[in-house]
Structures are given as structure tokens and as C-alpha cells.
PDB file of C-alpha atoms in Angstrom:
ATOM      1  CA  MET J   1     126.430 124.368 109.962  1.00 51.00           C
ATOM      2  CA  ALA J   2     124.268 123.236 106.821  1.00 52.00           C
ATOM      3  CA  TRP J   3     126.697 120.267 105.919  1.00 56.00           C
ATOM      4  CA  MET J   4     125.694 119.098 109.783  1.00 78.00           C
ATOM      5  CA  SER J   5     121.942 119.689 109.906  1.00 89.00           C
ATOM      6  CA  SER J   6     120.579 116.696 107.642  1.00 92.00           C
ATOM      7  CA  GLY J   7     118.448 114.075 109.426  1.00 93.00           C
ATOM      8  CA  SER J   8     116.593 110.973 108.807  1.00 95.00           C
ATOM      9  CA  SER J   9     113.122 112.364 109.015  1.00 97.00           C
ATOM     10  CA  ASN J  10     111.599 116.087 108.891  1.00 98.00           C
ATOM     11  CA  GLN J  11     111.532 115.754 112.746  1.00 98.00           C
ATOM     12  CA  GLY J  12     115.433 114.889 112.381  1.00 97.00           C
ATOM     13  CA  LEU J  13     116.202 117.557 109.770  1.00 97.00           C
ATOM     14  CA  VAL J  14     114.383 120.450 111.833  1.00 98.00           C
ATOM     15  CA  ASP J  15     115.413 119.483 115.304  1.00 97.00           C
ATOM     16  CA  ASN J  16     119.087 119.396 113.497  1.00 96.00           C
ATOM     17  CA  LEU J  17     118.564 122.858 112.296  1.00 97.00           C
ATOM     18  CA  TYR J  18     117.280 124.590 115.296  1.00 97.00           C
ATOM     19  CA  ARG J  19     120.100 122.703 117.376  1.00 96.00           C
ATOM     20  CA  ASN J  20     122.849 124.363 114.917  1.00 95.00           C
ATOM     21  CA  GLY J  21     121.132 128.150 114.765  1.00 95.00           C
ATOM     22  CA  LEU J  22     120.108 127.987 111.481  1.00 95.00           C
ATOM     23  CA  ILE J  23     116.587 128.074 112.857  1.00 97.00           C
ATOM     24  CA  THR J  24     116.379 130.891 115.605  1.00 97.00           C
ATOM     25  CA  GLN J  25     112.660 131.523 115.902  1.00 98.00           C
ATOM     26  CA  ALA J  26     110.016 128.711 117.578  1.00 98.00           C
ATOM     27  CA  ARG J  27     107.234 130.198 115.355  1.00 98.00           C
ATOM     28  CA  VAL J  28     109.600 128.425 112.054  1.00 98.00           C
ATOM     29  CA  LYS J  29     110.583 125.861 113.474  1.00 98.00           C
ATOM     30  CA  ASP J  30     106.579 124.760 114.442  1.00 98.00           C
ATOM     31  CA  ALA J  31     106.011 125.718 110.700  1.00 98.00           C
ATOM     32  CA  MET J  32     108.605 123.650 109.308  1.00 98.00           C
ATOM     33  CA  LEU J  33     108.263 120.367 111.562  1.00 98.00           C
ATOM     34  CA  SER J  34     104.197 120.712 110.402  1.00 98.00           C
ATOM     35  CA  VAL J  35     105.156 120.611 106.884  1.00 98.00           C
ATOM     36  CA  ASP J  36     106.771 117.252 105.332  1.00 98.00           C
ATOM     37  CA  ARG J  37     109.902 118.149 103.293  1.00 98.00           C
ATOM     38  CA  GLY J  38     109.074 114.106 101.992  1.00 97.00           C
ATOM     39  CA  HIS J  39     105.976 115.793 100.227  1.00 98.00           C
ATOM     40  CA  TYR J  40     108.196 117.912  97.634  1.00 98.00           C
ATOM     41  CA  SER J  41     111.519 116.911  97.178  1.00 96.00           C
ATOM     42  CA  PRO J  42     111.831 114.146  95.326  1.00 92.00           C
ATOM     43  CA  ALA J  43     114.970 112.532  96.600  1.00 92.00           C
ATOM     44  CA  PHE J  44     117.276 113.466 100.245  1.00 94.00           C
ATOM     45  CA  ALA J  45     114.387 114.940 101.142  1.00 96.00           C
ATOM     46  CA  TYR J  46     115.586 115.245 104.699  1.00 97.00           C
ATOM     47  CA  GLU J  47     118.864 116.652 103.253  1.00 96.00           C
ATOM     48  CA  ASP J  48     119.863 120.315 103.918  1.00 95.00           C
ATOM     49  CA  SER J  49     120.698 120.796 100.173  1.00 92.00           C
ATOM     50  CA  PRO J  50     118.818 121.620  97.408  1.00 91.00           C
ATOM     51  CA  GLN J  51     117.561 118.950  95.152  1.00 93.00           C
ATOM     52  CA  GLY J  52     116.418 118.606  91.297  1.00 91.00           C
ATOM     53  CA  ILE J  53     112.761 118.756  90.865  1.00 93.00           C
ATOM     54  CA  GLY J  54     113.006 118.920  87.094  1.00 91.00           C
ATOM     55  CA  TYR J  55     112.973 122.032  84.855  1.00 88.00           C
ATOM     56  CA  SER J  56     115.841 123.185  85.450  1.00 84.00           C
ATOM     57  CA  ALA J  57     114.073 124.071  89.348  1.00 87.00           C
ATOM     58  CA  THR J  58     114.946 123.240  92.545  1.00 89.00           C
ATOM     59  CA  ILE J  59     113.924 122.813  95.793  1.00 91.00           C
ATOM     60  CA  SER J  60     116.037 125.335  97.743  1.00 91.00           C
ATOM     61  CA  ALA J  61     117.803 123.908 100.990  1.00 92.00           C
ATOM     62  CA  PRO J  62     116.237 124.010 103.807  1.00 95.00           C
ATOM     63  CA  HIS J  63     118.732 126.068 105.766  1.00 93.00           C
ATOM     64  CA  MET J  64     117.598 129.004 103.201  1.00 91.00           C
ATOM     65  CA  HIS J  65     113.928 128.396 103.497  1.00 95.00           C
ATOM     66  CA  ALA J  66     114.635 128.993 107.193  1.00 96.00           C
ATOM     67  CA  SER J  67     116.718 132.264 106.737  1.00 94.00           C
ATOM     68  CA  ALA J  68     113.757 133.389 104.598  1.00 94.00           C
ATOM     69  CA  CYS J  69     110.965 132.283 106.829  1.00 97.00           C
ATOM     70  CA  GLU J  70     113.228 134.215 109.782  1.00 96.00           C
ATOM     71  CA  SER J  71     113.858 137.363 107.395  1.00 96.00           C
ATOM     72  CA  LEU J  72     110.114 137.736 106.926  1.00 97.00           C
ATOM     73  CA  LEU J  73     108.871 136.698 110.202  1.00 98.00           C
ATOM     74  CA  SER J  74     107.783 140.002 111.759  1.00 97.00           C
ATOM     75  CA  PHE J  75     105.525 140.285 108.439  1.00 98.00           C
ATOM     76  CA  LEU J  76     104.592 136.953 108.398  1.00 98.00           C
ATOM     77  CA  GLN J  77     101.155 137.610 110.965  1.00 97.00           C
ATOM     78  CA  PRO J  78      97.768 135.990 111.580  1.00 97.00           C
ATOM     79  CA  GLY J  79      95.894 137.393 108.223  1.00 98.00           C
ATOM     80  CA  ALA J  80      99.069 138.318 106.198  1.00 98.00           C
ATOM     81  CA  LYS J  81      99.099 138.360 102.532  1.00 98.00           C
ATOM     82  CA  VAL J  82     102.097 136.641 100.643  1.00 98.00           C
ATOM     83  CA  LEU J  83     103.606 136.419  97.439  1.00 98.00           C
ATOM     84  CA  ASP J  84     106.169 133.463  96.457  1.00 96.00           C
ATOM     85  CA  VAL J  85     107.849 134.129  93.703  1.00 94.00           C
ATOM     86  CA  GLY J  86     109.323 130.718  91.846  1.00 91.00           C
ATOM     87  CA  SER J  87     106.741 128.368  94.310  1.00 94.00           C
ATOM     88  CA  GLY J  88     108.542 125.451  92.647  1.00 93.00           C
ATOM     89  CA  SER J  89     107.366 122.302  94.457  1.00 96.00           C
ATOM     90  CA  GLY J  90     105.433 124.307  96.721  1.00 97.00           C
ATOM     91  CA  TYR J  91     107.230 123.600  99.742  1.00 98.00           C
ATOM     92  CA  LEU J  92     107.696 127.230 101.288  1.00 97.00           C
ATOM     93  CA  THR J  93     104.265 128.265  99.607  1.00 98.00           C
ATOM     94  CA  HIS J  94     103.220 125.780 102.264  1.00 98.00           C
ATOM     95  CA  VAL J  95     105.248 126.871 104.966  1.00 98.00           C
ATOM     96  CA  LEU J  96     104.097 130.267 104.776  1.00 98.00           C
ATOM     97  CA  ALA J  97     100.747 130.030 104.621  1.00 98.00           C
ATOM     98  CA  GLN J  98     101.319 127.800 108.002  1.00 98.00           C
ATOM     99  CA  LEU J  99     103.172 130.619 109.526  1.00 98.00           C
ATOM    100  CA  VAL J 100     100.093 133.187 108.035  1.00 98.00           C
ATOM    101  CA  LYS J 101      97.033 131.073 109.546  1.00 96.00           C
ATOM    102  CA  PRO J 102      94.380 131.791 110.536  1.00 95.00           C
ATOM    103  CA  ASN J 103      92.839 133.980 107.631  1.00 96.00           C
ATOM    104  CA  GLY J 104      96.151 134.673 105.901  1.00 98.00           C
ATOM    105  CA  ARG J 105      96.554 133.677 102.125  1.00 98.00           C
ATOM    106  CA  VAL J 106      99.763 133.092 100.158  1.00 98.00           C
ATOM    107  CA  VAL J 107      99.519 132.773  96.444  1.00 98.00           C
ATOM    108  CA  GLY J 108     102.481 131.028  94.577  1.00 98.00           C
ATOM    109  CA  VAL J 109     103.343 131.493  91.185  1.00 97.00           C
ATOM    110  CA  ASP J 110     105.890 129.601  88.642  1.00 95.00           C
ATOM    111  CA  HIS J 111     105.838 130.269  84.962  1.00 92.00           C
ATOM    112  CA  ILE J 112     105.884 126.579  84.470  1.00 93.00           C
ATOM    113  CA  GLN J 113     102.474 124.589  84.154  1.00 96.00           C
ATOM    114  CA  PRO J 114     103.888 121.035  85.068  1.00 96.00           C
ATOM    115  CA  LEU J 115     105.589 123.159  88.369  1.00 96.00           C
ATOM    116  CA  VAL J 116     102.204 124.649  89.483  1.00 97.00           C
ATOM    117  CA  ASP J 117     100.568 121.505  88.807  1.00 98.00           C
ATOM    118  CA  LEU J 118     103.372 119.604  90.877  1.00 98.00           C
ATOM    119  CA  ALA J 119     103.258 122.119  93.682  1.00 98.00           C
ATOM    120  CA  SER J 120      99.160 121.630  93.829  1.00 98.00           C
ATOM    121  CA  LYS J 121      99.530 117.729  93.888  1.00 98.00           C
ATOM    122  CA  ASN J 122     102.525 118.333  96.979  1.00 98.00           C
ATOM    123  CA  MET J 123     100.523 119.909  99.126  1.00 98.00           C
ATOM    124  CA  ALA J 124      97.274 118.219  98.526  1.00 98.00           C
ATOM    125  CA  LYS J 125      99.332 115.163  99.973  1.00 98.00           C
ATOM    126  CA  SER J 126      98.160 116.386 103.939  1.00 98.00           C
ATOM    127  CA  GLU J 127      95.152 116.466 105.045  1.00 97.00           C
ATOM    128  CA  GLU J 128      96.486 120.058 106.184  1.00 97.00           C
ATOM    129  CA  GLY J 129      97.522 121.184 102.701  1.00 98.00           C
ATOM    130  CA  ARG J 130      94.443 119.595 101.221  1.00 98.00           C
ATOM    131  CA  SER J 131      92.691 122.261 103.631  1.00 97.00           C
ATOM    132  CA  LEU J 132      94.992 125.137 102.707  1.00 98.00           C
ATOM    133  CA  LEU J 133      94.168 124.723  99.063  1.00 98.00           C
ATOM    134  CA  ASP J 134      90.530 123.832  99.453  1.00 97.00           C
ATOM    135  CA  SER J 135      90.018 126.945 101.741  1.00 97.00           C
ATOM    136  CA  GLY J 136      91.796 129.496  99.209  1.00 96.00           C
ATOM    137  CA  SER J 137      94.664 129.441 102.141  1.00 98.00           C
ATOM    138  CA  ALA J 138      97.113 128.869  99.526  1.00 98.00           C
ATOM    139  CA  GLN J 139      97.220 129.143  95.799  1.00 98.00           C
ATOM    140  CA  PHE J 140      99.213 128.036  92.418  1.00 98.00           C
ATOM    141  CA  ILE J 141      99.233 129.898  89.773  1.00 97.00           C
ATOM    142  CA  LYS J 142     101.091 130.387  86.499  1.00 96.00           C
ATOM    143  CA  ALA J 143     102.747 133.856  86.137  1.00 94.00           C
ATOM    144  CA  ASP J 144     105.741 135.521  85.271  1.00 90.00           C
ATOM    145  CA  GLY J 145     107.036 136.272  88.730  1.00 88.00           C
ATOM    146  CA  ARG J 146     109.510 138.760  87.851  1.00 88.00           C
ATOM    147  CA  LYS J 147     106.020 140.912  87.303  1.00 92.00           C
ATOM    148  CA  GLY J 148     105.032 139.968  90.774  1.00 94.00           C
ATOM    149  CA  PHE J 149     101.459 139.387  90.991  1.00 96.00           C
ATOM    150  CA  ALA J 150      98.921 142.233  90.534  1.00 96.00           C
ATOM    151  CA  PRO J 151      95.901 141.194  90.673  1.00 96.00           C
ATOM    152  CA  GLU J 152      96.319 140.142  94.475  1.00 96.00           C
ATOM    153  CA  ALA J 153      98.560 142.897  95.636  1.00 96.00           C
ATOM    154  CA  PRO J 154      99.595 144.696  97.974  1.00 98.00           C
ATOM    155  CA  TYR J 155     101.457 141.597  99.864  1.00 98.00           C
ATOM    156  CA  ASP J 156     102.518 142.025 103.192  1.00 98.00           C
ATOM    157  CA  ALA J 157     105.347 139.775 102.549  1.00 98.00           C
ATOM    158  CA  ILE J 158     106.845 139.008  99.071  1.00 97.00           C
ATOM    159  CA  HIS J 159     109.572 136.161  99.004  1.00 95.00           C
ATOM    160  CA  VAL J 160     111.803 135.095  95.840  1.00 91.00           C
ATOM    161  CA  GLY J 161     113.474 131.937  95.529  1.00 81.00           C
ATOM    162  CA  ALA J 162     114.867 132.010  92.048  1.00 72.00           C
ATOM    163  CA  ALA J 163     117.864 134.932  90.899  1.00 71.00           C
ATOM    164  CA  ALA J 164     116.672 138.208  89.654  1.00 72.00           C
ATOM    165  CA  ALA J 165     119.024 139.284  87.769  1.00 65.00           C
ATOM    166  CA  GLU J 166     118.576 142.829  88.604  1.00 70.00           C
ATOM    167  CA  HIS J 167     115.963 144.707  91.221  1.00 79.00           C
ATOM    168  CA  HIS J 168     112.711 144.456  90.187  1.00 79.00           C
ATOM    169  CA  GLU J 169     110.813 147.178  91.424  1.00 88.00           C
ATOM    170  CA  VAL J 170     107.254 145.997  90.449  1.00 91.00           C
ATOM    171  CA  LEU J 171     107.670 143.955  93.202  1.00 93.00           C
ATOM    172  CA  VAL J 172     108.203 146.515  95.472  1.00 93.00           C
ATOM    173  CA  GLU J 173     105.316 148.409  94.284  1.00 96.00           C
ATOM    174  CA  GLN J 174     103.205 145.079  95.428  1.00 97.00           C
ATOM    175  CA  LEU J 175     104.483 145.714  98.568  1.00 97.00           C
ATOM    176  CA  LYS J 176     102.231 147.159 101.513  1.00 97.00           C
ATOM    177  CA  ALA J 177     103.374 150.000 103.650  1.00 97.00           C
ATOM    178  CA  PRO J 178     105.302 148.254 105.418  1.00 98.00           C
ATOM    179  CA  GLY J 179     106.238 145.894 103.783  1.00 98.00           C
ATOM    180  CA  ARG J 180     109.110 143.448 102.902  1.00 97.00           C
ATOM    181  CA  LEU J 181     110.543 141.451 100.192  1.00 95.00           C
ATOM    182  CA  PHE J 182     112.958 139.004 100.436  1.00 93.00           C
ATOM    183  CA  VAL J 183     115.548 137.810  97.167  1.00 88.00           C
ATOM    184  CA  PRO J 184     118.376 136.704  95.776  1.00 84.00           C
ATOM    185  CA  VAL J 185     119.997 139.365  93.127  1.00 83.00           C
ATOM    186  CA  GLU J 186     122.828 138.619  90.908  1.00 78.00           C
ATOM    187  CA  GLU J 187     125.180 140.865  90.480  1.00 70.00           C
ATOM    188  CA  ARG J 188     128.393 141.139  88.091  1.00 76.00           C
ATOM    189  CA  GLY J 189     128.345 137.163  88.650  1.00 75.00           C
ATOM    190  CA  LEU J 190     127.662 136.986  92.060  1.00 82.00           C
ATOM    191  CA  GLN J 191     124.365 136.081  93.883  1.00 82.00           C
ATOM    192  CA  HIS J 192     123.565 137.743  97.083  1.00 87.00           C
ATOM    193  CA  ILE J 193     120.292 137.951  99.246  1.00 86.00           C
ATOM    194  CA  TYR J 194     118.945 141.179  99.536  1.00 87.00           C
ATOM    195  CA  VAL J 195     115.838 142.354 102.125  1.00 92.00           C
ATOM    196  CA  THR J 196     114.052 145.185 100.855  1.00 93.00           C
ATOM    197  CA  ASP J 197     111.755 147.615 103.184  1.00 96.00           C
ATOM    198  CA  LYS J 198     108.328 149.490 102.374  1.00 97.00           C
ATOM    199  CA  LEU J 199     108.334 151.743 105.120  1.00 97.00           C
ATOM    200  CA  ALA J 200     104.719 153.138 106.547  1.00 96.00           C
ATOM    201  CA  ASP J 201     105.661 156.226 104.779  1.00 96.00           C
ATOM    202  CA  GLY J 202     106.368 154.475 101.697  1.00 94.00           C
ATOM    203  CA  SER J 203     109.789 155.240 101.617  1.00 96.00           C
ATOM    204  CA  VAL J 204     112.364 152.166 100.522  1.00 94.00           C
ATOM    205  CA  GLN J 205     114.913 150.841 102.817  1.00 95.00           C
ATOM    206  CA  ARG J 206     117.488 147.887 100.893  1.00 90.00           C
ATOM    207  CA  GLN J 207     119.751 145.724 102.711  1.00 88.00           C
ATOM    208  CA  LYS J 208     122.316 143.554 101.271  1.00 87.00           C
ATOM    209  CA  LEU J 209     122.932 140.218 103.552  1.00 82.00           C
ATOM    210  CA  TYR J 210     125.187 137.228 102.634  1.00 72.00           C
ATOM    211  CA  GLY J 211     126.238 135.612  99.605  1.00 66.00           C
ATOM    212  CA  VAL J 212     124.153 132.470  97.716  1.00 67.00           C
ATOM    213  CA  ARG J 213     124.149 130.766  95.279  1.00 72.00           C
ATOM    214  CA  TYR J 214     120.376 130.135  93.332  1.00 66.00           C
ATOM    215  CA  VAL J 215     119.177 128.821  89.435  1.00 63.00           C
ATOM    216  CA  PRO J 216     118.321 132.173  87.830  1.00 60.00           C
ATOM    217  CA  LEU J 217     114.801 133.543  87.848  1.00 64.00           C
ATOM    218  CA  THR J 218     114.661 133.368  83.873  1.00 62.00           C
ATOM    219  CA  ASP J 219     111.607 132.171  81.078  1.00 59.00           C
ATOM    220  CA  ALA J 220     110.425 129.439  80.795  1.00 55.00           C
ATOM    221  CA  PRO J 221     112.519 126.806  78.978  1.00 53.00           C
ATOM    222  CA  PRO J 222     111.225 125.850  75.522  1.00 53.00           C
ATOM    223  CA  GLY J 223     109.735 122.925  74.908  1.00 50.00           C
TER     224      GLY J 223
END
């Protein structure tokens, strides 16, 4: 139903995602309604499709952002700490920050400095976004997300927005117990979403979900 979920406004897009069953949780719907995708996507902001943002990066399709939020939702409680790897435009970082208010914190990491700058600029377009940045509830940092971001660990939830070439165990290590990781992984030329749970006793369970197509989680492009 993703192809039927585009809208002419942020409200229309989110309403269509909800109507078509791609958003099922009210908290996710409210968070996505509160963040205007038009502040983050340079073109076709309300289409339910990925859009290029430069530097071989994209802002993922809205239905994928909804899926990530719903998969992580039980760990996105007020006061939670979240890592958003490959934060790109900053859109999902903002949505995640809405979900962990009040007293939560989301750290967005990207290995391309112009995208780190872009994300901060995009979030500052709204009063709520400026408040999140000013309070430290959201922050964008240049780092190699394949290594997580140890200075802020551990995290209640980690989202990875690009396809990893392997299961990066360092990300699991940086989860709280309990905690959850949402990551696309490429194996034998195919990509699938994996949800990895670290349980309260420190044991790990990994579940393979559905097939996807993300840009790869790689080194920053030269130049």
C-alpha cells in the first residue's frame, strides 16, 4: 500500500500511511504529524518514496520510517536514549526525539560533515526542532556509525538508516539490557531488516524481518 500513501501535505501523507495500515500506533502517527517532512526533503517531500539529499545519501521512504519507529516503539519511552546511525537529513532523528520526550535524548551520527550540518539546519527550521537542539534532546555528530557512538552509550534503542555489510556487534554491545537494534543488513546481494534484542540478562536474540533496499553503510565518499 506504500504506492497509495503519498499526500499533498505532511498531514495527508501521515493520514494515508495510517489509513493504509503502514502506521498502526497512535504515538508514531502523532510524532510523524509533528515533524514536517517538507523541512527535510529537498523535493517531493510528501511522496512515500526515498529522495536523494546529496552525497549518495537519501531520506528513506516515510513508510520505512514508520516501520522503524513501530519496531522500536516499546523502547522509545519518555527519557530514553537513542542512537540514529546514518542520520542524513535529520528527519527520523527529529521524529525519534518527539517519541522520547520529555527528558529523552537522540544522537544522530553521520560520517559526512555537510550532512551533519544539513540535519542541524533542517531541524532548526521549526520552533520545536530548535528547542530540541538547544536543550540537547537532539544532537548531530560526525562519526563512523558502523562503530556506534561509545561516548553516549548505552542506548535503549539504535536505528541504522543504511544497509550494513555485516552484523556490527559493536552496536549490540552499545545497547542497554534490555535494548533493541533496528538495522538493514546485506547478505549475498539481498537486504533484510533485522531486529536484535538484548535481553535483561544480556543474552541476544536476532529476528530477520522483511526485504528492503537501502543505500549502503559505507565510508564517506572521496572529496
